[in-house]
Amino acid sequence: EAQVTQNPRYLITVTGKKLTVTCSQNMNHEYMSWYRQDPGLGLRQIYYSMNVEVTDKGDVPEGYKVSRKEKRNFPLILESPSPNQTSLYFCASSLGKAYSGGGHNEQFFGPGTRLTVL
Amino acid sequence: TQLLEQSPQFLSIQEGENLTVYCNSSSVFSSLQWYRQEPGEGPVLLVTVVTGGEVKKLKRLTFQFGDARKDSSLHITAAQPGDTGLYLCAAGTYGNKLVFGAGTILRVKS
């Protein structure tokens, strides 16, 4: 089954304790990205990756890191989490960039990771 | 301030009723998408509209892109409990970005 998986689905942690949220896709997609979803603000892109070893900042990258060592995996790293990073996080993948002047590529989203930082 | 304003924020209706949700902006977009997100899951793409004035139908769902490409609507006919979820619009900007609205939470009671 074609899918994007994320782990863990739920995480409660404390300020400053490093954590990693994993994301994996089995569709051989080039493009992957991370979003956070907050009430009243919609989905905001954190980082994206066009291919292996190619990553770039989205709209809200502060406090996050990513890596793309393999095509299928795109982990999100919070080196020193703070309470304002409490949010619902989604990983997504698509054949190409989510949107460019040439049109859309359908994004497939993971089930989400609900993170609480105390 | 949200680039895309969705209204209403929350809608609770009885099974069988019709409804319309809106996605508005002061900006012009080159295209627009609608997603549905069910509790505990990620958003799933419903439709992409690219031409001003375009109307697309997906069973009981009708999507319209405004003539001026600044707004869009989603109309659901005879809503069912399975339509319950968060409806998100997302627009492609001329700066090659995809921006999302905050969403409309729809609850259909049986």
Coordinates of N, CA and C in Angstrom, one line a residue:
Chain A
E1 N 0.8 -1.2 0.0 CA 0.0 0.0 0.0 C 0.9 1.2 0.0
A2 N 0.6 2.2 -0.9 CA 1.3 3.4 -1.0 C 1.0 4.3 0.2
Q3 N 2.0 4.7 0.9 CA 1.7 5.5 2.1 C 2.9 6.3 2.6
V4 N 2.6 7.3 3.5 CA 3.6 8.0 4.2 C 3.4 7.7 5.7
T5 N 4.5 7.2 6.4 CA 4.4 6.9 7.8 C 5.2 7.8 8.6
Q6 N 4.7 8.1 9.8 CA 5.4 9.0 10.7 C 5.4 8.3 12.1
N7 N 6.5 8.5 12.8 CA 6.6 8.0 14.2 C 7.4 9.0 15.0
P8 N 7.0 9.2 16.3 CA 5.8 8.6 16.9 C 4.6 9.4 16.5
R9 N 3.4 8.8 16.8 CA 2.1 9.6 16.5 C 1.8 10.6 17.6
Y10 N 2.3 10.3 18.8 CA 2.1 11.2 19.9 C 3.4 11.3 20.7
L11 N 3.7 12.5 21.2 CA 4.9 12.6 22.0 C 4.7 13.8 22.9
I12 N 5.0 13.5 24.2 CA 5.1 14.6 25.2 C 6.5 14.6 25.7
T13 N 7.1 15.8 25.7 CA 8.5 15.9 26.1 C 8.6 17.2 26.9
V14 N 9.9 17.5 27.4 CA 10.1 18.7 28.1 C 11.1 19.6 27.4
T15 N 11.0 20.8 27.7 CA 11.9 21.8 27.1 C 13.3 21.4 27.1
G16 N 14.0 21.5 25.9 CA 15.4 21.3 25.8 C 15.8 19.9 25.5
K17 N 14.9 18.9 25.5 CA 15.3 17.5 25.3 C 15.1 17.2 23.8
K18 N 16.3 16.9 23.2 CA 16.3 16.7 21.7 C 15.4 15.5 21.3
L19 N 14.7 15.7 20.2 CA 13.8 14.7 19.7 C 13.9 14.6 18.2
T20 N 13.5 13.5 17.7 CA 13.4 13.3 16.2 C 12.1 12.6 15.9
V21 N 11.4 13.2 14.9 CA 10.2 12.6 14.3 C 10.6 12.0 13.0
T22 N 10.3 10.7 12.8 CA 10.7 10.1 11.6 C 9.6 10.1 10.5
C23 N 9.9 10.1 9.3 CA 9.0 10.1 8.2 C 9.5 9.2 7.1
S24 N 8.7 8.4 6.6 CA 9.1 7.5 5.5 C 8.0 7.3 4.5
Q25 N 8.4 7.3 3.2 CA 7.4 7.1 2.1 C 7.9 5.9 1.2
N26 N 6.9 5.2 0.7 CA 7.3 4.0 -0.2 C 6.8 4.2 -1.6
M27 N 6.7 5.5 -2.0 CA 6.2 5.8 -3.4 C 7.3 6.3 -4.3
N28 N 8.6 6.2 -3.9 CA 9.7 6.7 -4.6 C 9.6 8.2 -5.0
H29 N 9.0 8.9 -4.2 CA 8.8 10.4 -4.5 C 10.1 11.1 -4.2
E30 N 10.3 12.1 -5.1 CA 11.5 13.0 -5.0 C 11.3 14.0 -3.9
Y31 N 10.1 14.6 -3.8 CA 9.9 15.8 -3.0 C 9.2 15.4 -1.7
M32 N 9.8 15.9 -0.6 CA 9.2 15.6 0.7 C 9.2 16.9 1.5
S33 N 8.3 17.1 2.4 CA 8.2 18.3 3.2 C 7.6 18.1 4.6
W34 N 7.9 19.0 5.5 CA 7.3 19.0 6.8 C 6.4 20.2 7.0
Y35 N 5.3 20.0 7.6 CA 4.4 21.1 7.9 C 4.0 21.0 9.4
R36 N 3.7 22.2 10.0 CA 3.0 22.2 11.3 C 1.6 22.8 11.1
Q37 N 0.7 22.3 11.9 CA -0.7 22.7 11.8 C -1.1 23.3 13.2
D38 N -1.5 24.5 13.3 CA -1.9 25.2 14.5 C -3.3 25.8 14.3
P39 N -4.1 25.8 15.3 CA -5.5 26.3 15.2 C -5.4 27.7 14.7
G40 N -6.3 28.0 13.7 CA -6.4 29.3 13.2 C -5.3 29.7 12.2
L41 N -4.3 28.9 12.1 CA -3.1 29.3 11.2 C -3.0 28.3 10.0
G42 N -3.7 27.3 10.0 CA -3.6 26.3 8.8 C -2.2 25.6 8.9
L43 N -1.9 25.0 7.7 CA -0.7 24.3 7.6 C 0.4 25.3 7.1
R44 N 1.6 25.2 7.8 CA 2.7 26.1 7.4 C 3.9 25.2 7.2
Q45 N 4.6 25.4 6.1 CA 5.7 24.6 5.7 C 7.0 24.9 6.5
I46 N 7.6 23.9 7.1 CA 8.8 24.0 7.9 C 10.1 23.9 7.0
Y47 N 10.2 22.8 6.4 CA 11.4 22.5 5.5 C 10.8 21.6 4.4
Y48 N 11.6 21.6 3.3 CA 11.3 20.7 2.2 C 12.6 20.2 1.6
S49 N 12.4 19.1 0.8 CA 13.6 18.5 0.2 C 13.2 18.1 -1.2
M50 N 14.0 18.6 -2.2 CA 13.7 18.2 -3.6 C 14.3 16.9 -4.0
N51 N 15.3 16.4 -3.2 CA 15.9 15.1 -3.5 C 16.9 14.8 -2.4
V52 N 17.6 13.7 -2.5 CA 18.6 13.3 -1.5 C 19.6 14.3 -1.4
E53 N 19.9 14.7 -0.2 CA 21.0 15.7 0.2 C 20.6 17.1 -0.3
V54 N 19.4 17.3 -0.7 CA 18.9 18.7 -1.1 C 17.8 19.1 -0.2
T55 N 18.0 20.0 0.7 CA 16.9 20.5 1.6 C 16.9 22.0 1.6
D56 N 15.7 22.6 1.9 CA 15.6 24.0 1.9 C 14.6 24.5 2.9
K57 N 14.7 25.7 3.4 CA 13.8 26.2 4.4 C 12.4 26.5 3.8
G58 N 11.4 26.3 4.6 CA 10.0 26.7 4.3 C 9.7 28.0 4.9
D59 N 8.5 28.2 5.4 CA 8.1 29.5 5.9 C 8.4 29.6 7.4
V60 N 8.5 28.5 8.2 CA 8.8 28.6 9.6 C 9.9 27.6 10.0
P61 N 11.1 27.8 9.6 CA 12.2 26.8 9.9 C 12.9 26.9 11.2
E62 N 12.7 28.1 11.9 CA 13.4 28.3 13.1 C 13.2 27.2 14.2
G63 N 14.3 26.7 14.7 CA 14.2 25.7 15.8 C 14.1 24.2 15.3
Y64 N 14.2 24.1 13.9 CA 14.0 22.7 13.3 C 15.2 22.4 12.5
K65 N 15.5 21.2 12.3 CA 16.5 20.7 11.4 C 16.0 19.5 10.6
V66 N 16.5 19.2 9.4 CA 16.0 18.0 8.7 C 17.3 17.4 8.0
S67 N 17.1 16.2 7.5 CA 18.2 15.6 6.7 C 17.5 14.7 5.7
R68 N 18.2 14.5 4.6 CA 17.6 13.6 3.5 C 18.8 12.8 3.0
K69 N 19.1 11.7 3.8 CA 20.2 10.9 3.4 C 19.8 9.7 2.4
E70 N 18.5 9.4 2.5 CA 17.9 8.4 1.6 C 16.7 9.0 1.1
K71 N 16.3 8.5 -0.1 CA 15.1 9.1 -0.8 C 13.9 8.9 0.0
R72 N 13.7 7.8 0.7 CA 12.5 7.4 1.3 C 12.3 8.1 2.7
N73 N 13.4 8.5 3.3 CA 13.3 9.0 4.7 C 13.6 10.5 4.8
F74 N 12.8 11.2 5.7 CA 13.0 12.7 5.8 C 12.7 13.0 7.3
P75 N 13.6 12.7 8.2 CA 13.4 13.0 9.6 C 13.4 14.5 10.0
L76 N 12.6 14.8 11.0 CA 12.5 16.2 11.5 C 13.1 16.2 12.9
I77 N 14.1 17.1 13.1 CA 14.9 17.1 14.3 C 14.6 18.4 15.1
L78 N 14.3 18.3 16.3 CA 14.2 19.4 17.2 C 15.3 19.3 18.2
E79 N 16.3 20.1 18.0 CA 17.5 20.0 18.9 C 17.2 20.4 20.3
S80 N 16.5 21.5 20.5 CA 16.1 22.0 21.8 C 14.7 22.5 21.8
P81 N 13.8 21.6 22.0 CA 12.3 21.9 21.8 C 11.9 23.0 22.8
S82 N 11.0 23.8 22.4 CA 10.4 24.8 23.3 C 8.9 24.7 23.3
P83 N 8.2 25.2 24.3 CA 6.7 25.1 24.3 C 6.0 25.7 23.0
N84 N 6.6 26.6 22.4 CA 6.0 27.2 21.2 C 6.1 26.2 20.0
Q85 N 6.7 25.1 20.2 CA 6.8 24.1 19.1 C 5.7 23.0 19.4
T86 N 4.9 23.2 20.4 CA 3.8 22.3 20.6 C 2.9 22.5 19.4
S87 N 2.6 21.4 18.7 CA 1.8 21.5 17.5 C 1.5 20.1 16.9
L88 N 0.8 20.1 15.8 CA 0.5 18.8 15.1 C 1.4 18.9 13.8
Y89 N 2.2 17.9 13.6 CA 3.2 17.9 12.5 C 2.8 16.9 11.5
F90 N 2.9 17.3 10.2 CA 2.6 16.4 9.1 C 3.8 16.4 8.1
C91 N 4.2 15.2 7.7 CA 5.1 14.9 6.7 C 4.3 14.7 5.4
A92 N 4.8 15.1 4.3 CA 4.2 14.9 3.0 C 5.2 14.6 1.9
S93 N 4.7 13.9 0.9 CA 5.6 13.6 -0.2 C 4.9 13.7 -1.5
S94 N 5.6 14.0 -2.6 CA 5.0 14.1 -3.9 C 6.1 13.8 -5.0
L95 N 5.6 13.6 -6.2 CA 6.5 13.3 -7.3 C 7.5 14.5 -7.5
G96 N 6.9 15.7 -7.5 CA 7.7 16.9 -7.7 C 7.3 17.9 -6.7
K97 N 7.8 19.1 -6.9 CA 7.5 20.2 -5.9 C 6.0 20.4 -5.8
A98 N 5.5 20.6 -4.6 CA 4.1 20.7 -4.3 C 3.4 21.7 -5.3
Y99 N 4.0 22.8 -5.5 CA 3.5 23.8 -6.5 C 4.6 24.6 -7.1
S100 N 4.6 24.7 -8.4 CA 5.4 25.6 -9.1 C 4.6 26.2 -10.3
G101 N 5.2 27.1 -11.0 CA 4.4 27.7 -12.1 C 3.8 26.7 -13.1
G102 N 4.4 25.5 -13.1 CA 3.9 24.5 -14.1 C 2.7 23.8 -13.5
G103 N 2.3 24.0 -12.3 CA 1.2 23.3 -11.8 C 1.5 22.6 -10.5
H104 N 0.5 21.8 -10.1 CA 0.6 21.1 -8.8 C 1.0 19.7 -9.0
N105 N 1.7 19.2 -8.0 CA 1.9 17.7 -7.8 C 1.2 17.3 -6.6
E106 N 0.4 16.3 -6.7 CA -0.4 15.9 -5.5 C 0.5 15.5 -4.4
Q107 N 0.2 16.0 -3.2 CA 1.0 15.7 -2.0 C 0.2 14.6 -1.3
F108 N 0.9 13.6 -0.8 CA 0.4 12.6 0.1 C 0.9 12.8 1.5
F109 N 0.0 13.0 2.4 CA 0.3 13.3 3.8 C 0.4 12.1 4.7
G110 N 1.3 12.1 5.7 CA 1.3 11.1 6.7 C 0.1 11.4 7.7
P111 N 0.0 10.5 8.7 CA -1.1 10.6 9.7 C -0.9 11.7 10.7
G112 N 0.2 12.3 10.8 CA 0.5 13.4 11.8 C 1.1 12.9 13.1
T113 N 1.9 13.8 13.7 CA 2.5 13.6 15.0 C 2.1 14.7 15.9
R114 N 1.4 14.4 17.0 CA 1.0 15.4 17.9 C 2.1 15.6 19.0
L115 N 2.7 16.7 19.0 CA 3.9 17.0 19.9 C 3.4 18.0 21.0
T116 N 3.7 17.7 22.2 CA 3.5 18.6 23.3 C 4.9 18.8 24.0
V117 N 5.3 20.1 24.1 CA 6.5 20.4 24.8 C 6.2 21.1 26.1
L118 N 6.5 20.6 27.2 CA 6.2 21.2 28.5 C 7.3 22.1 29.0
Chain B
T1 N -2.1 37.9 9.7 CA -3.3 37.8 8.8 C -3.1 36.7 7.8
Q2 N -4.2 35.8 7.7 CA -4.1 34.7 6.8 C -4.3 35.2 5.4
L3 N -3.5 34.7 4.4 CA -3.6 35.0 3.0 C -4.9 34.5 2.5
L4 N -5.3 33.3 3.0 CA -6.5 32.7 2.6 C -7.5 32.6 3.8
E5 N -8.6 33.2 3.6 CA -9.6 33.2 4.7 C -10.7 32.2 4.4
Q6 N -10.9 31.3 5.3 CA -12.0 30.3 5.1 C -13.1 30.6 6.0
S7 N -14.4 30.4 5.5 CA -15.5 30.6 6.3 C -16.6 29.6 5.9
P8 N -17.5 29.3 6.9 CA -17.3 29.6 8.3 C -16.2 28.7 8.9
Q9 N -15.8 29.1 10.1 CA -14.8 28.3 10.8 C -15.3 26.9 11.2
F10 N -16.6 26.9 11.6 CA -17.2 25.7 12.1 C -18.6 25.6 11.6
L11 N -19.0 24.4 11.2 CA -20.4 24.2 10.7 C -20.9 22.9 11.2
S12 N -22.1 22.9 11.9 CA -22.7 21.7 12.3 C -24.1 21.6 11.7
I13 N -24.3 20.5 11.0 CA -25.6 20.4 10.3 C -26.2 19.0 10.4
Q14 N -27.4 18.8 10.1 CA -28.1 17.5 10.1 C -27.8 16.8 8.7
E15 N -27.8 15.5 8.8 CA -27.7 14.7 7.6 C -28.8 15.1 6.6
G16 N -28.4 15.2 5.3 CA -29.4 15.6 4.3 C -29.4 17.0 3.9
E17 N -28.8 17.9 4.8 CA -28.8 19.3 4.5 C -27.7 19.6 3.4
N18 N -27.9 20.8 2.8 CA -26.8 21.3 1.9 C -26.0 22.3 2.6
L19 N -24.8 22.5 2.1 CA -23.9 23.5 2.7 C -22.9 24.0 1.7
T20 N -22.4 25.2 2.0 CA -21.3 25.8 1.2 C -20.3 26.4 2.1
V21 N -19.0 26.1 1.8 CA -17.9 26.7 2.5 C -17.1 27.6 1.5
Y22 N -16.4 28.6 2.1 CA -15.8 29.5 1.2 C -14.3 29.7 1.5
C23 N -13.6 30.1 0.5 CA -12.2 30.3 0.6 C -11.9 31.6 -0.1
N24 N -11.5 32.7 0.6 CA -11.4 34.0 0.0 C -10.1 34.6 0.2
S25 N -9.7 35.5 -0.7 CA -8.4 36.2 -0.5 C -8.5 37.6 -1.3
S26 N -7.6 38.5 -1.0 CA -7.5 39.7 -1.8 C -6.5 39.5 -2.9
S27 N -5.8 38.4 -2.8 CA -4.7 38.1 -3.8 C -5.3 37.3 -5.0
V28 N -4.6 37.3 -6.1 CA -5.0 36.5 -7.2 C -4.1 35.3 -7.2
F29 N -4.7 34.1 -7.4 CA -4.0 32.9 -7.4 C -4.0 32.2 -8.8
S30 N -3.0 31.5 -9.1 CA -2.9 30.8 -10.4 C -3.7 29.5 -10.3
S31 N -3.9 28.9 -9.1 CA -4.7 27.7 -9.0 C -5.1 27.5 -7.5
L32 N -6.0 26.6 -7.3 CA -6.4 26.4 -5.9 C -6.8 24.9 -5.7
Q33 N -6.5 24.4 -4.5 CA -6.9 23.0 -4.2 C -7.8 23.0 -3.0
W34 N -8.6 21.9 -2.9 CA -9.3 21.6 -1.7 C -8.9 20.3 -1.2
Y35 N -8.8 20.2 0.2 CA -8.4 19.0 0.9 C -9.5 18.7 1.9
R36 N -9.6 17.4 2.3 CA -10.4 17.0 3.5 C -9.5 16.3 4.4
Q37 N -9.5 16.6 5.7 CA -8.7 16.0 6.7 C -9.7 15.4 7.8
E38 N -9.6 14.1 8.0 CA -10.4 13.5 9.0 C -9.6 13.4 10.3
P39 N -10.3 13.3 11.4 CA -9.7 13.2 12.7 C -8.6 12.2 12.8
G40 N -7.4 12.5 13.2 CA -6.3 11.5 13.3 C -5.6 11.2 12.0
E41 N -5.9 11.9 11.0 CA -5.3 11.6 9.7 C -4.8 12.9 9.0
G42 N -4.0 12.7 8.0 CA -3.5 13.8 7.2 C -4.5 14.2 6.2
P43 N -4.3 15.4 5.6 CA -5.2 15.9 4.5 C -5.1 15.1 3.3
V44 N -6.2 14.9 2.6 CA -6.3 14.2 1.4 C -6.8 15.1 0.3
L45 N -6.2 15.2 -0.8 CA -6.6 16.0 -1.9 C -7.9 15.6 -2.5
L46 N -8.8 16.6 -2.6 CA -10.1 16.4 -3.3 C -10.1 16.8 -4.7
V47 N -9.6 18.1 -5.0 CA -9.7 18.6 -6.3 C -8.7 19.8 -6.5
T48 N -8.3 20.0 -7.7 CA -7.5 21.2 -8.1 C -8.2 21.9 -9.2
V49 N -8.4 23.2 -9.0 CA -9.0 24.1 -10.0 C -8.0 25.1 -10.5
V50 N -7.9 25.3 -11.8 CA -6.8 26.1 -12.4 C -7.3 27.2 -13.2
T51 N -8.6 27.2 -13.7 CA -9.1 28.2 -14.6 C -10.2 29.1 -13.9
G52 N -10.1 30.4 -14.0 CA -11.1 31.3 -13.5 C -12.5 30.9 -14.0
G53 N -13.4 30.8 -13.0 CA -14.8 30.4 -13.4 C -15.0 28.9 -13.5
E54 N -13.9 28.1 -13.3 CA -14.0 26.6 -13.4 C -14.9 26.0 -12.4
V55 N -15.7 25.1 -12.8 CA -16.6 24.3 -11.9 C -16.2 22.8 -12.0
K56 N -16.0 22.1 -10.9 CA -15.7 20.7 -10.9 C -16.6 20.0 -10.0
K57 N -17.1 18.8 -10.4 CA -18.0 18.1 -9.5 C -17.3 16.7 -9.1
L58 N -17.5 16.3 -7.9 CA -17.0 15.1 -7.4 C -18.2 14.5 -6.6
K59 N -19.0 13.7 -7.2 CA -20.2 13.1 -6.6 C -21.1 14.2 -6.1
R60 N -21.2 14.3 -4.8 CA -22.1 15.3 -4.2 C -21.4 16.7 -3.9
L61 N -20.1 16.7 -4.2 CA -19.3 17.9 -3.9 C -19.1 18.7 -5.2
T62 N -19.4 20.0 -5.2 CA -19.2 20.9 -6.3 C -18.2 22.0 -5.9
F63 N -17.1 22.2 -6.7 CA -16.1 23.1 -6.4 C -16.1 24.2 -7.5
Q64 N -16.0 25.5 -7.1 CA -16.0 26.5 -8.0 C -14.8 27.5 -7.8
F65 N -14.1 27.9 -8.8 CA -13.0 28.8 -8.7 C -13.6 30.2 -9.2
G66 N -13.4 31.2 -8.5 CA -14.0 32.5 -8.9 C -13.4 33.0 -10.2
D67 N -14.2 33.8 -10.9 CA -13.8 34.4 -12.2 C -12.5 35.2 -12.1
A68 N -12.3 35.9 -11.0 CA -11.1 36.7 -10.8 C -10.0 35.9 -10.1
R69 N -10.2 34.6 -9.8 CA -9.2 33.8 -9.2 C -8.7 34.2 -7.9
K70 N -9.7 34.9 -7.1 CA -9.3 35.3 -5.8 C -10.1 34.5 -4.7
D71 N -11.1 33.7 -5.2 CA -11.9 33.0 -4.2 C -12.4 31.6 -4.8
S72 N -12.9 30.8 -3.9 CA -13.4 29.5 -4.3 C -14.5 29.1 -3.3
S73 N -15.3 28.2 -3.8 CA -16.3 27.7 -2.9 C -16.5 26.2 -3.1
L74 N -16.9 25.5 -2.0 CA -17.2 24.1 -2.0 C -18.6 23.9 -1.5
H75 N -19.4 23.3 -2.4 CA -20.8 23.1 -2.0 C -21.0 21.6 -1.9
I76 N -21.7 21.2 -0.8 CA -22.0 19.7 -0.6 C -23.5 19.6 -0.6
T77 N -24.0 18.7 -1.4 CA -25.4 18.4 -1.5 C -25.7 17.2 -0.6
A78 N -26.8 17.3 0.1 CA -27.3 16.1 0.9 C -26.2 15.6 1.8
A79 N -25.6 16.4 2.7 CA -24.5 16.0 3.5 C -24.7 14.7 4.2
Q80 N -23.7 13.9 4.4 CA -23.8 12.6 5.1 C -22.7 12.6 6.2
P81 N -22.9 11.8 7.3 CA -21.9 11.8 8.4 C -20.5 11.5 7.9
G82 N -20.3 10.8 6.8 CA -19.0 10.5 6.3 C -18.3 11.8 5.7
D83 N -19.1 12.9 5.6 CA -18.5 14.1 5.1 C -17.8 14.9 6.2
T84 N -18.0 14.5 7.4 CA -17.5 15.1 8.6 C -15.9 15.2 8.5
G85 N -15.4 16.4 8.8 CA -13.9 16.6 8.7 C -13.6 18.0 8.6
L86 N -12.3 18.3 8.5 CA -11.8 19.6 8.3 C -11.5 19.8 6.8
Y87 N -12.1 20.9 6.2 CA -11.9 21.2 4.8 C -10.9 22.3 4.7
L88 N -9.9 22.1 3.9 CA -8.8 23.1 3.8 C -8.7 23.5 2.3
C89 N -8.5 24.8 2.1 CA -8.2 25.2 0.7 C -6.7 25.6 0.7
A90 N -6.1 25.4 -0.4 CA -4.6 25.7 -0.6 C -4.5 26.4 -2.0
A91 N -3.7 27.4 -2.0 CA -3.6 28.1 -3.3 C -2.2 28.2 -3.8
G92 N -2.0 28.1 -5.0 CA -0.6 28.3 -5.6 C -0.5 29.8 -6.0
T93 N 0.6 30.4 -5.5 CA 0.8 31.8 -5.7 C 1.7 32.0 -6.9
Y94 N 1.8 33.2 -7.4 CA 2.6 33.5 -8.5 C 4.1 33.5 -8.1
G95 N 4.3 33.4 -6.7 CA 5.7 33.3 -6.2 C 6.1 31.8 -6.1
N96 N 5.4 30.9 -6.7 CA 5.7 29.5 -6.6 C 5.6 28.9 -5.2
K97 N 4.7 29.4 -4.5 CA 4.5 28.8 -3.1 C 3.0 28.3 -3.0
L98 N 2.9 27.3 -2.1 CA 1.6 26.8 -1.8 C 1.2 27.2 -0.4
V99 N 0.1 28.0 -0.3 CA -0.3 28.5 1.0 C -1.7 27.9 1.4
F100 N -1.9 27.6 2.6 CA -3.1 26.9 3.1 C -3.9 27.9 3.9
G101 N -5.3 27.7 3.9 CA -6.2 28.4 4.8 C -6.2 27.6 6.1
A102 N -6.9 28.2 7.1 CA -7.0 27.6 8.4 C -8.0 26.5 8.5
G103 N -9.0 26.5 7.5 CA -9.9 25.4 7.4 C -11.3 25.6 7.9
T104 N -12.2 24.8 7.5 CA -13.6 24.8 8.0 C -13.9 23.4 8.6
I105 N -14.3 23.4 9.9 CA -14.6 22.1 10.5 C -16.1 21.8 10.3
L106 N -16.3 20.7 9.6 CA -17.7 20.3 9.3 C -18.1 19.1 10.1
R107 N -19.3 19.2 10.8 CA -19.8 18.1 11.5 C -21.2 17.8 11.0
V108 N -21.4 16.6 10.5 CA -22.7 16.2 10.0 C -23.3 15.2 11.0
K109 N -24.4 15.5 11.5 CA -25.1 14.7 12.5 C -26.1 13.8 11.9
S110 N -26.2 12.5 12.3 CA -27.2 11.6 11.8 C -28.5 11.6 12.6

